[in-house]
Amino acid sequence: MSTALTWSLSAADIKRRTDELISKARKVYDDVAALSDEQCNFRTVVEPLARMDSWWAVETSNLTFPQHVNTNKDVRDAAVEANKALDEFEIEQSMREDLYTSILATKKKGESVDPESARLLEFLERDFRRNGLALPKEQRDELKKLKQRLADICTEYGQTLAEDKTEVTFTKEELDGLPEDFFEGRKKVDVDGTEKYVVTMKYPDVLPIMRMAKREQTRKVLDLANGRKCQSNIALLEEAVRIRAQIAKMLGYENHAAFKLEIKMAKDLRTTETFLKELMESLKPYGEKEKARLLELKKSETAGQYDGRLNSWDYQYYNRLLLERDYAINNEEIKQYFSLSSVTEKMLRLYESIMGIKVTESKPETTWHPDVKFYTITDAETNELVGQFYLDLHPREGKYTHAAVFPLQPSCEMPDGKRQHPIAAMVANFSAPTPSQPSLLKHDEVVTFFHELGHVVHELASKTKWTRFAGTRVEGDFVEAPSQMLENWCWDRETLPLLSSHHATGAPLPESLITSLINSKTVNAALFNLRQLFFGWFDYQIHTVSPEDAKNVDTTALWTRLRNQVTLIDVPQDAPETEKTWGHAAFGHMMGGYDAGYYGYLYSQVFSADMFYSRFKKNPLDAKIGKEYRKKVLQPGASHDGRKLVEDFLGREVRREAFLVNLGLMKEEDLVEA
C-alpha cells in the first residue's frame, strides 16, 4: 500500500519539485510529439500520455493540495504558485500542434483496442480539438495567453476566499438565543471597555447565529458582513466572464455555456435553459405560499416592528421557528444524538453494510494536521484493497472554507498489471469539540457529511484501466448524483436509528424525533430549491453573454436583481452603500470548475431520485442492491456516460417523477412502479 503522496514538503520543496515535475512531463510530451506518422500508434502515443496522467495526478496533489489545508501560510502560498505554474504548463502542452498531429495520426490507424482504450483516444482527440488546435497559429497563441490568465485569476479568487479574515464582534446580550456551547472557547476582545465575542465568516460561526440569534440587528450585521467579504473578487469574476466569452467565440461556439455543455449530459443550451425555467415556474407558486407562511410567523413574533419583508437575515431564523412550532424540530435537541465521532463511526458501518466493503482506521505515513484521520477500505468478500481516504473535519485559519472531496491518487492499472489504489481526502468545517462536550452536528450537517462520504466512496470504488476515467471524473452534471442519492439514508426511518446515538446516554434518536424529521423534509423545499435555482440561473446568465456584452457585464447588479426575482427573498434594489452585498465574490463554484455547470446540482437530482425511489426505497439496507449499485454505477467511473450507468442500474430509461417527489411537487404514492 505504498504511495508517493507526502505532506511534509516545505515551500522550497514545492518550488523545486514543481520545476522537476514540469521537466519530467515535458520530456514525455516532446517524445510523443517527435514521432513520425508511421511511428504513431496506441502504444507509442496514447499509452505514454495515459501513464503520465497517473503520476502527474499524484505529484500535483503533493504540490497543490497544501493550499487548502496546510497550517503554514508560506507553504499554502507556495502551493498556490505551484498551481499557477502547473496550470500554465498544462495549457501550453494542450495547445501543441505537434502533439495533436501525433494523436490524429494514431486515430487514423484505426487500431483494434478495448472499449475503454478506444474511448480514451476519442477523448484525447476531442480535448485537443476543443483547445483550439484547428485554429491558425496566431489565434492559438492568443488563446494560450487567455487561458493562462484565466487559470491565474481563478487561483487568485480562491486564495482570496480562503485567506479572508472578516470578523464581527457581539456582546453576549446581542447573541441572545445562542446555546452555551457556542461561547465555550470562543475568542473575546475588549471594545471600548465592553467584552465582546469574535465571530468569523466560517460556517460553524455563521449558521448558528443566523438560525438562533433573537435580535434581528445581530443577524443583519452578520449577514451583511458575510455578504460584503472579498470585494476584490468581483473584478476577477468579471474578467473571467469576459475571457470565457472571448475564448468561446474564438472556438466557434455561441457562448461559454454552449462550449461547456457540449460534453455534459444536458448537451446544449436549450435543454439546460428549459430545465431551469420550467423548474422555476413549478416552484414559484409553492415558494410564494412558503414565504407567506414565514411572514405570518415573523409578524406574530415582531409585533409592532413588523416590516412586511422576508429579509436574507430572516429566512434561517423563521425557518427554524416554523420547524420547532409546527414539526417539533429542535436542532439543539437533535444534535445531541449526532456527535461527530459517533456519526463518523456509524456512517462508515452503514456504508460497509450497503456497499459490501470493510472500513478500518489506519496510520498514515504522513499527514498535514494532528486532527486528520486516515482510513482503509477493502472488499468485504475478497479482502481486496479498494482505496484509502483522509478526513479533515474542523475549521482552521487559511483552510478551505466549504466541504469537498479532493482526489489525491487515482485508480488505474499500472504497466505491470497491478492496480494503483485510489486515495482521497474529505475536507469540511464542522464545529470543534469544546471542554464540556464533543463536536455535535445539526441534522443538515449529517446530510452534508453523508453526501461528501458518498463522493469518497465514488472516488475509491472505481476500477478503470486508465486514470482519465477514474472515480469522479464523470460529466459535471452527473458527478453529484451518486452522493445525492445517498443523502436519502439520512431521512429514512430504518437508518436514522443506526446513524444516531446520544453523546451522554448512547440512546438512538427517539421515534418521535425521527417522525418529526421525516415530516419536515420538504418544509420550505420550494424556497430552498429556488435559492439553488438562483445560483444556477446567475451562472447561466453570466456565461451566455456574447464577448461584446461581456465587456460591460455588471455581475453585482445581476446578482442583486436575480436574487430578488428568483429566491423571493426581499433584497432592496436601492439599499444604502453600507448595506449593499456581493455574494458572488464568494461564489467559489464560478472559479473552481463549476462555471456554466451549477445547474447540475439540480439536474443530477433527476437521476439520483430515480435510483433511490426505484431501487432502494423499499429496503434501503438491501446489500444485494447496494453491491449492484457499486458495480454498475460507481465501479465504471467515467468509462461510460453517466446516463448509461444509471439506465443499466435501473433497467430502463430515466424518469423525472421521483425528482418531483423529492421537491415536494408530487406525492410518493403517485409514482409509477418501475
XYZ file of C-alpha atoms in Angstrom:
674
model
C 0.000 0.000 0.000
C 2.892 2.348 -0.667
C 2.195 5.755 -2.175
C 4.200 8.690 -3.444
C 1.938 11.114 -1.590
C 3.686 13.213 1.056
C 2.522 16.104 3.224
C 5.828 17.255 4.730
C 7.068 19.443 1.869
C 8.387 22.899 2.661
C 7.722 25.934 0.482
C 11.171 25.457 -1.088
C 10.475 21.744 -1.691
C 7.256 22.621 -3.503
C 9.019 25.118 -5.768
C 11.827 22.665 -6.609
C 9.538 19.691 -7.206
C 7.198 21.759 -9.360
C 10.089 22.529 -11.691
C 11.136 18.862 -11.681
C 7.603 17.669 -12.466
C 7.295 20.056 -15.387
C 10.646 18.901 -16.790
C 9.698 15.232 -16.446
C 6.307 15.754 -18.112
C 7.752 17.928 -20.877
C 10.047 15.078 -21.926
C 7.063 12.723 -22.318
C 5.207 15.279 -24.433
C 8.307 16.000 -26.536
C 8.944 12.307 -27.172
C 5.357 11.741 -28.343
C 5.375 14.874 -30.474
C 8.633 13.840 -32.181
C 7.170 10.618 -33.616
C 6.624 10.341 -37.344
C 3.154 9.432 -38.616
C 4.397 5.899 -39.295
C 5.609 5.550 -35.680
C 2.326 6.749 -34.180
C 0.050 4.112 -32.661
C -1.787 3.471 -29.417
C 1.287 2.060 -27.666
C 3.642 4.885 -28.645
C 1.255 7.839 -28.335
C -1.740 7.173 -26.100
C -0.149 4.896 -23.512
C 2.723 7.255 -22.573
C 0.269 10.143 -22.166
C -2.137 7.982 -20.144
C 0.636 6.637 -17.879
C 1.832 10.183 -17.303
C -1.689 11.183 -16.276
C -1.328 8.870 -13.273
C 1.966 10.071 -11.816
C 1.201 13.661 -12.767
C -2.010 13.488 -10.683
C -0.189 12.164 -7.610
C 2.659 14.678 -7.679
C 0.237 17.519 -8.447
C -1.625 16.579 -5.256
C 1.626 16.821 -3.306
C 2.304 20.268 -4.710
C -1.140 21.934 -4.832
C -3.400 20.298 -2.229
C -1.497 22.018 0.653
C -3.038 25.355 -0.407
C -6.344 24.083 1.003
C -5.219 22.518 4.299
C -1.644 23.320 5.355
C -1.217 25.268 8.588
C 1.817 27.190 7.289
C 0.945 30.228 5.163
C 4.279 30.109 3.320
C 3.508 26.528 2.269
C -0.044 27.467 1.253
C 1.286 30.358 -0.825
C 3.906 28.116 -2.457
C 1.158 25.612 -3.327
C -0.878 28.397 -4.944
C 2.126 29.389 -7.054
C 2.707 25.739 -7.968
C -0.934 25.537 -9.040
C -0.441 28.509 -11.338
C 2.781 27.119 -12.832
C 1.276 23.683 -13.453
C -1.885 25.183 -14.972
C 0.251 27.293 -17.297
C 2.287 24.265 -18.338
C -0.801 22.137 -18.978
C -2.365 24.873 -21.069
C 0.821 25.196 -23.101
C 1.001 21.446 -23.764
C -2.718 21.128 -24.525
C -2.259 23.520 -27.441
C 0.746 21.902 -29.120
C 0.084 21.248 -32.765
C 2.769 18.558 -32.932
C 1.045 16.562 -30.174
C -2.301 16.906 -31.925
C -0.708 15.667 -35.142
C 0.523 12.515 -33.351
C -2.931 11.858 -31.906
C -4.637 12.344 -35.287
C -2.120 10.003 -36.901
C -2.895 7.397 -34.220
C -6.631 7.766 -34.677
C -6.246 7.393 -38.428
C -4.619 3.975 -37.934
C -7.950 2.626 -36.626
C -6.342 0.030 -34.364
C -8.495 -2.525 -32.594
C -8.350 -1.771 -28.845
C -10.625 -2.458 -25.884
C -13.670 -0.137 -25.471
C -12.170 1.932 -22.629
C -8.961 2.495 -24.598
C -10.979 3.491 -27.660
C -12.889 5.990 -25.516
C -9.582 7.364 -24.208
C -8.289 8.053 -27.727
C -11.617 9.626 -28.656
C -11.493 11.922 -25.614
C -7.856 12.902 -26.258
C -8.660 13.939 -29.814
C -11.790 15.781 -28.661
C -9.875 17.678 -25.971
C -7.235 18.926 -28.386
C -9.912 19.998 -30.850
C -11.770 21.885 -28.106
C -8.492 23.500 -27.116
C -8.331 25.263 -30.463
C -5.827 23.157 -32.384
C -7.824 23.698 -35.568
C -7.157 27.451 -35.337
C -4.330 29.275 -37.140
C -1.140 29.666 -35.077
C -1.652 33.364 -34.372
C -5.062 32.688 -32.832
C -3.723 29.689 -30.907
C -1.050 31.873 -29.347
C -3.677 34.407 -28.289
C -5.869 31.610 -26.948
C -2.984 30.258 -24.880
C -2.440 33.657 -23.243
C -6.129 33.996 -22.457
C -6.270 30.527 -20.887
C -3.200 31.179 -18.781
C -4.635 34.452 -17.491
C -7.950 32.714 -16.744
C -6.193 29.999 -14.741
C -4.283 32.610 -12.732
C -7.332 34.659 -11.778
C -9.292 31.548 -10.790
C -6.470 30.610 -8.423
C -6.265 34.170 -7.068
C -10.042 34.247 -6.476
C -9.888 31.015 -4.470
C -6.905 32.178 -2.447
C -8.637 35.446 -1.533
C -11.655 33.492 -0.329
C -9.600 31.005 1.699
C -7.479 33.710 3.331
C -10.427 36.007 4.181
C -10.265 37.241 7.781
C -13.544 39.162 8.014
C -14.788 39.256 11.618
C -17.530 40.953 13.603
C -17.909 41.249 17.381
C -21.010 40.946 19.559
C -21.788 41.151 23.251
C -23.379 38.129 24.865
C -26.645 40.067 25.059
C -26.540 40.669 21.308
C -26.154 36.903 20.879
C -29.234 36.126 22.969
C -30.672 32.780 21.855
C -27.352 31.028 21.215
C -26.624 27.920 23.336
C -23.819 27.997 25.900
C -21.600 25.690 23.831
C -21.379 28.447 21.197
C -19.435 30.599 23.655
C -17.100 27.934 25.013
C -13.528 28.562 23.936
C -14.585 31.497 21.725
C -12.143 34.378 21.382
C -13.124 37.521 23.299
C -11.918 41.101 22.866
C -12.338 44.366 24.727
C -14.142 47.031 22.675
C -14.264 50.383 24.463
C -14.434 48.673 27.816
C -17.082 46.153 26.752
C -16.367 42.422 26.437
C -17.354 41.099 23.023
C -17.165 37.730 21.280
C -15.377 37.393 17.928
C -17.400 35.837 15.118
C -15.764 34.777 11.834
C -17.409 34.083 8.483
C -16.872 30.313 8.775
C -19.926 28.053 8.781
C -19.754 26.939 12.452
C -19.969 30.632 13.426
C -22.429 31.955 10.844
C -25.134 29.282 10.732
C -25.953 29.103 14.480
C -26.315 32.889 14.682
C -28.479 33.152 11.567
C -30.739 30.429 12.935
C -30.869 31.260 16.629
C -29.969 34.888 17.417
C -33.172 36.527 18.643
C -32.089 40.064 17.821
C -32.725 40.885 14.175
C -29.994 43.535 14.212
C -27.402 40.911 15.187
C -28.412 38.661 12.304
C -28.442 41.623 9.928
C -24.949 42.792 10.918
C -23.525 39.291 10.399
C -25.419 38.695 7.152
C -24.179 41.975 5.673
C -20.584 41.320 6.778
C -20.689 37.859 5.204
C -22.196 39.258 2.003
C -19.609 42.057 1.736
C -16.413 39.995 2.042
C -13.817 39.519 -0.705
C -14.910 42.542 -2.769
C -11.742 42.366 -4.883
C -13.042 39.059 -6.295
C -15.787 40.856 -8.237
C -13.296 42.237 -10.753
C -11.704 38.789 -11.092
C -15.059 37.129 -11.789
C -15.988 39.741 -14.386
C -12.616 39.363 -16.081
C -13.176 35.590 -16.141
C -16.588 36.105 -17.760
C -15.005 38.295 -20.473
C -12.188 35.830 -21.152
C -14.527 32.818 -21.268
C -16.840 34.589 -23.736
C -13.862 35.555 -25.892
C -12.457 32.023 -25.903
C -15.845 30.512 -26.795
C -16.185 32.846 -29.782
C -12.667 32.005 -30.977
C -13.524 28.306 -30.835
C -16.720 28.802 -32.824
C -19.286 28.444 -30.025
C -22.268 30.694 -29.383
C -21.061 31.380 -25.833
C -19.130 29.842 -22.946
C -22.107 27.823 -21.708
C -22.564 26.237 -25.145
C -18.887 25.263 -25.086
C -19.094 23.697 -21.615
C -22.424 21.929 -22.166
C -21.224 20.081 -25.254
C -19.589 17.422 -23.069
C -22.230 17.284 -20.309
C -25.319 15.091 -20.099
C -27.554 18.097 -20.854
C -25.565 18.628 -24.093
C -26.966 22.025 -25.148
C -28.312 25.450 -24.161
C -31.940 24.667 -24.960
C -32.085 21.627 -22.685
C -30.439 23.479 -19.800
C -32.446 26.682 -20.102
C -35.723 24.778 -20.450
C -34.905 22.712 -17.356
C -34.125 25.801 -15.268
C -37.123 27.834 -16.449
C -39.672 25.035 -16.099
C -38.432 24.183 -12.628
C -38.565 27.860 -11.650
C -42.159 28.127 -12.847
C -43.114 24.943 -10.985
C -41.508 26.026 -7.712
C -42.550 29.682 -7.548
C -46.220 29.194 -6.556
C -45.113 26.849 -3.755
C -42.376 29.304 -2.789
C -44.870 32.163 -2.532
C -47.025 30.097 -0.138
C -43.970 29.179 1.952
C -42.898 32.818 2.083
C -46.369 33.919 3.211
C -46.267 31.335 5.993
C -42.884 32.600 7.208
C -44.095 36.204 7.062
C -47.114 35.319 9.192
C -44.732 33.850 11.759
C -42.493 36.929 11.598
C -45.496 39.210 12.105
C -46.551 37.309 15.209
C -43.003 37.437 16.604
C -42.159 41.074 15.879
C -45.414 42.704 16.990
C -45.402 46.418 16.140
C -41.987 46.265 14.445
C -43.138 44.067 11.545
C -41.793 45.394 8.217
C -43.637 43.024 5.858
C -40.363 41.759 4.361
C -38.617 38.393 4.356
C -35.039 39.633 4.516
C -31.985 37.498 3.842
C -31.196 37.540 7.577
C -34.768 36.397 8.392
C -35.083 33.148 6.454
C -32.927 30.816 8.568
C -34.329 32.202 11.834
C -38.015 31.898 10.968
C -37.492 28.601 9.172
C -36.136 27.251 12.472
C -39.059 28.684 14.450
C -41.514 27.145 11.991
C -39.881 23.737 12.300
C -39.939 23.962 16.091
C -43.544 25.192 16.263
C -45.237 23.007 13.669
C -42.941 19.972 13.393
C -41.384 19.686 16.861
C -37.925 20.028 15.298
C -35.437 21.288 17.862
C -31.985 21.245 16.291
C -30.309 21.787 19.650
C -32.019 18.655 20.942
C -31.412 16.665 17.755
C -27.700 17.453 17.595
C -27.211 15.745 20.996
C -27.735 12.483 19.085
C -25.134 13.237 16.422
C -21.676 13.626 17.925
C -19.108 13.777 15.152
C -17.049 10.827 16.405
C -20.123 8.615 16.748
C -21.634 9.714 13.426
C -18.342 9.025 11.646
C -18.191 5.503 13.020
C -21.858 4.768 12.319
C -21.775 6.213 8.803
C -18.797 4.052 7.932
C -20.583 0.969 9.292
C -23.639 1.851 7.204
C -21.549 2.238 4.058
C -19.979 -1.134 4.855
C -23.326 -2.916 5.038
C -24.764 -1.268 1.924
C -21.711 -1.421 -0.352
C -20.123 -4.696 0.704
C -16.922 -3.070 1.966
C -14.848 -3.021 5.160
C -13.544 0.302 6.562
C -10.768 0.428 9.161
C -8.865 3.348 10.657
C -5.177 3.238 9.680
C -1.999 5.108 10.486
C -0.882 7.314 7.577
C 2.769 7.678 6.639
C 2.399 11.463 6.792
C -0.424 13.931 7.379
C -0.865 17.717 7.495
C -2.580 18.168 10.889
C -2.970 16.154 14.113
C -6.780 16.173 13.814
C -6.710 14.387 10.445
C -7.804 10.743 10.407
C -6.967 8.109 7.796
C -8.974 5.044 6.722
C -8.518 1.982 4.515
C -11.362 0.362 2.553
C -11.241 -3.287 1.496
C -13.786 -5.522 -0.236
C -15.747 -7.400 2.444
C -15.744 -10.684 0.485
C -12.325 -10.792 -1.177
C -10.354 -8.538 1.220
C -9.007 -6.789 -1.891
C -7.813 -3.233 -1.256
C -10.381 -0.722 -2.577
C -8.720 2.538 -1.511
C -7.836 4.907 1.321
C -9.041 8.312 2.471
C -8.368 11.159 4.892
C -10.936 13.049 6.973
C -10.098 16.668 7.905
C -13.278 17.936 9.521
C -12.680 21.075 11.640
C -12.072 24.723 10.613
C -8.628 26.347 10.799
C -7.192 29.637 9.665
C -6.373 29.532 5.953
C -8.162 26.218 5.412
C -10.616 25.556 2.582
C -13.894 27.067 3.801
C -16.513 24.641 2.456
C -16.986 20.863 2.351
C -15.413 18.969 -0.542
C -13.621 15.796 -1.555
C -10.201 16.049 -3.197
C -8.964 13.091 -5.289
C -5.275 12.687 -4.425
C -4.189 9.440 -6.091
C -6.298 8.000 -8.934
C -7.266 4.395 -9.505
C -5.738 2.824 -12.618
C -3.911 -0.208 -13.968
C -0.130 0.051 -13.799
C 2.199 -1.179 -16.580
C 2.944 -4.370 -14.585
C -0.773 -5.205 -14.482
C -1.192 -4.326 -10.803
C -3.671 -1.677 -9.688
C -2.725 1.683 -8.234
C -5.156 2.096 -5.351
C -7.038 5.396 -5.102
C -6.645 7.866 -2.221
C -8.883 10.849 -1.494
C -9.401 13.482 1.200
C -12.656 14.848 2.576
C -12.275 18.400 3.878
C -15.060 20.012 5.931
C -15.660 22.636 8.615
C -17.745 21.076 11.375
C -17.583 22.709 14.804
C -14.716 21.561 17.027
C -15.312 19.871 20.406
C -15.475 22.108 23.487
C -14.172 21.430 27.006
C -17.657 20.324 28.083
C -18.944 18.338 25.106
C -17.935 16.689 21.822
C -18.414 18.156 18.359
C -22.155 17.924 17.674
C -23.748 18.013 14.225
C -27.053 19.528 13.176
C -29.089 17.150 11.022
C -28.280 19.113 7.848
C -24.587 18.714 8.684
C -25.155 14.959 8.983
C -26.647 15.076 5.469
C -23.610 17.028 4.209
C -21.248 14.507 5.822
C -23.070 11.545 4.262
C -23.081 13.321 0.884
C -19.358 14.009 0.927
C -18.555 10.467 2.054
C -20.534 9.407 -0.989
C -18.023 11.270 -3.149
C -15.213 9.485 -1.288
C -16.725 6.065 -1.992
C -17.384 7.044 -5.627
C -13.746 8.054 -5.992
C -12.392 4.898 -4.356
C -14.813 2.307 -5.760
C -13.957 2.865 -9.415
C -11.891 0.202 -11.198
C -10.928 1.701 -14.520
C -7.996 0.878 -16.733
C -6.991 4.493 -17.298
C -6.669 7.410 -14.884
C -8.667 9.596 -17.254
C -11.857 7.769 -16.261
C -11.127 7.174 -12.569
C -13.662 7.893 -9.863
C -15.496 11.195 -10.035
C -14.095 12.262 -13.430
C -17.605 11.864 -14.825
C -19.744 14.525 -16.527
C -20.154 17.643 -14.403
C -23.944 17.339 -14.329
C -23.729 13.716 -13.175
C -20.968 13.893 -10.555
C -23.358 14.876 -7.734
C -25.953 12.183 -8.476
C -24.359 9.257 -6.577
C -23.889 11.372 -3.431
C -27.326 12.969 -3.702
C -28.848 9.516 -3.928
C -27.134 8.505 -0.694
C -28.480 11.553 1.183
C -31.818 9.752 1.343
C -30.461 7.427 4.043
C -30.340 10.455 6.391
C -34.128 10.796 6.077
C -35.049 7.127 6.360
C -36.926 5.680 9.330
C -34.922 2.465 9.256
C -31.452 4.022 9.006
C -31.743 7.086 11.282
C -31.526 4.951 14.461
C -28.379 3.363 13.027
C -26.773 6.789 12.486
C -27.668 8.310 15.854
C -26.515 7.892 19.436
C -26.955 10.408 22.280
C -23.473 11.533 23.271
C -24.251 11.121 27.008
C -26.607 8.122 27.125
C -25.915 6.246 23.894
C -29.648 6.102 23.090
C -30.674 6.312 19.415
C -32.836 9.120 18.078
C -36.363 8.652 19.548
C -39.157 7.588 17.222
C -40.952 10.898 17.806
C -37.971 12.925 16.602
C -37.481 10.606 13.623
C -41.108 11.147 12.615
C -40.718 14.910 13.012
C -37.562 14.925 10.870
C -39.142 12.887 8.080
C -42.259 15.077 8.091
C -40.091 18.195 7.839
C -38.070 17.050 4.828
C -39.966 19.115 2.251
C -40.812 22.053 4.543
C -39.837 25.214 2.642
C -38.331 22.952 -0.035
C -39.501 25.347 -2.745
C -37.672 28.316 -1.169
C -34.569 26.175 -0.658
C -34.530 24.983 -4.252
C -35.352 28.444 -5.615
C -32.124 29.525 -3.931
C -30.293 26.744 -5.775
C -32.012 27.838 -8.981
C -30.850 31.390 -8.352
C -27.244 30.228 -8.237
C -27.751 28.149 -11.383
C -29.555 30.938 -13.244
C -26.919 33.535 -12.303
C -24.228 31.152 -13.545
C -26.164 30.517 -16.772
C -26.791 34.231 -17.361
C -23.175 35.366 -16.977
C -21.933 32.542 -19.181
C -24.368 33.019 -22.070
C -23.306 36.620 -22.783
C -21.553 37.494 -26.035
C -17.981 38.869 -25.963
C -19.412 42.309 -26.745
C -21.910 42.220 -23.864
C -19.321 40.701 -21.540
C -17.268 43.901 -21.775
C -19.968 45.730 -19.810
C -21.271 42.929 -17.595
C -22.240 44.131 -14.110
C -22.308 40.971 -12.047
C -23.261 42.800 -8.851
C -26.404 44.329 -10.385
C -27.326 40.979 -11.959
C -26.732 39.113 -8.680
C -28.980 41.519 -6.762
C -31.751 41.526 -9.391
C -31.881 37.745 -9.821
C -31.667 37.161 -6.091
C -34.809 39.225 -5.672
C -36.644 37.681 -8.631
C -35.780 34.030 -8.126
C -35.258 33.415 -4.396
C -38.320 35.504 -3.345
C -36.143 36.970 -0.588
C -36.739 40.726 -0.324
C -33.462 42.274 -1.469
C -33.744 46.078 -1.705
C -32.588 47.410 -5.078
C -31.878 50.832 -3.544
C -30.030 49.752 -0.401
C -27.589 52.298 1.076
C -23.933 51.726 0.209
C -23.247 50.254 3.652
C -25.888 47.563 3.085
C -25.071 46.513 -0.476
C -23.740 42.976 -0.731
C -21.890 40.925 -3.328
C -22.273 37.240 -2.557
C -20.860 36.362 -5.975
C -17.447 37.458 -4.679
C -17.549 34.312 -2.529
C -19.255 32.045 -5.097
C -16.250 29.755 -5.421
C -18.003 27.392 -7.836
C -17.755 30.003 -10.608
C -13.959 29.922 -10.422
C -13.469 26.338 -9.319
C -14.719 24.296 -12.258
C -18.497 24.655 -11.971
C -18.766 27.584 -14.413
C -21.812 27.049 -16.671
C -22.387 23.924 -14.591
C -24.127 24.877 -11.365
C -27.457 23.755 -12.860
C -26.013 20.258 -12.488
C -26.776 20.196 -8.744
C -30.481 20.150 -9.618
C -30.230 18.336 -12.956
C -28.407 15.391 -11.365
C -31.227 15.008 -8.820
C -33.414 13.658 -11.612
C -31.022 10.689 -11.770
C -30.344 10.377 -8.028
C -34.037 10.428 -7.073
C -34.960 7.848 -9.703
C -32.218 5.496 -8.481
C -33.306 5.755 -4.842
C -37.072 5.521 -5.257
C -36.878 2.784 -7.897
C -34.300 0.511 -6.296
C -33.597 1.407 -2.643
C -36.728 2.993 -1.178
C -38.459 -0.262 -0.206
C -35.358 -1.628 1.521
C -32.548 0.922 1.940
C -30.292 -1.627 3.640
C -30.522 -4.257 0.900
C -26.886 -5.272 0.465
C -27.600 -7.070 -2.806
C -28.891 -3.880 -4.416
C -26.057 -1.904 -2.780
C -23.426 -4.144 -4.332
C -25.156 -3.912 -7.695
C -25.113 -0.111 -7.363
C -21.413 -0.159 -6.529
C -20.697 -2.424 -9.506
C -22.887 -0.717 -12.119
C -22.766 2.967 -11.134
C -19.561 3.551 -9.142
C -17.082 0.955 -10.384
C -17.098 2.027 -14.071
C -16.079 5.601 -13.153
C -16.269 7.678 -16.337
C -15.562 4.772 -18.677
C -19.205 5.074 -19.823
C -21.581 8.040 -19.994
C -23.417 8.739 -16.731
C -26.846 8.259 -18.258
C -25.879 4.760 -19.465
C -24.639 3.790 -15.981
C -27.909 4.837 -14.373
C -30.056 3.169 -17.023
C -28.059 -0.063 -16.656
C -28.773 0.065 -12.915
C -32.474 0.905 -13.390
C -33.016 -1.445 -16.309
C -34.901 1.312 -18.155
C -34.694 4.965 -19.203
C -34.549 7.656 -16.510
C -37.871 9.157 -15.367
C -38.473 12.576 -13.788
C -41.327 11.782 -11.374
C -39.154 10.786 -8.386
C -37.349 14.137 -8.672
C -40.710 15.897 -8.318
C -41.465 13.828 -5.202
C -38.146 14.906 -3.693
C -39.079 18.549 -4.309
C -42.487 18.127 -2.693
C -44.271 18.758 -6.016
C -45.724 15.247 -6.310
C -46.907 12.622 -3.848
C -44.852 9.460 -3.466
C -47.924 7.258 -3.816
C -48.435 8.638 -7.325
C -45.133 7.214 -8.538
C -45.492 4.582 -11.232
C -43.841 1.284 -10.318
C -40.623 0.609 -12.243
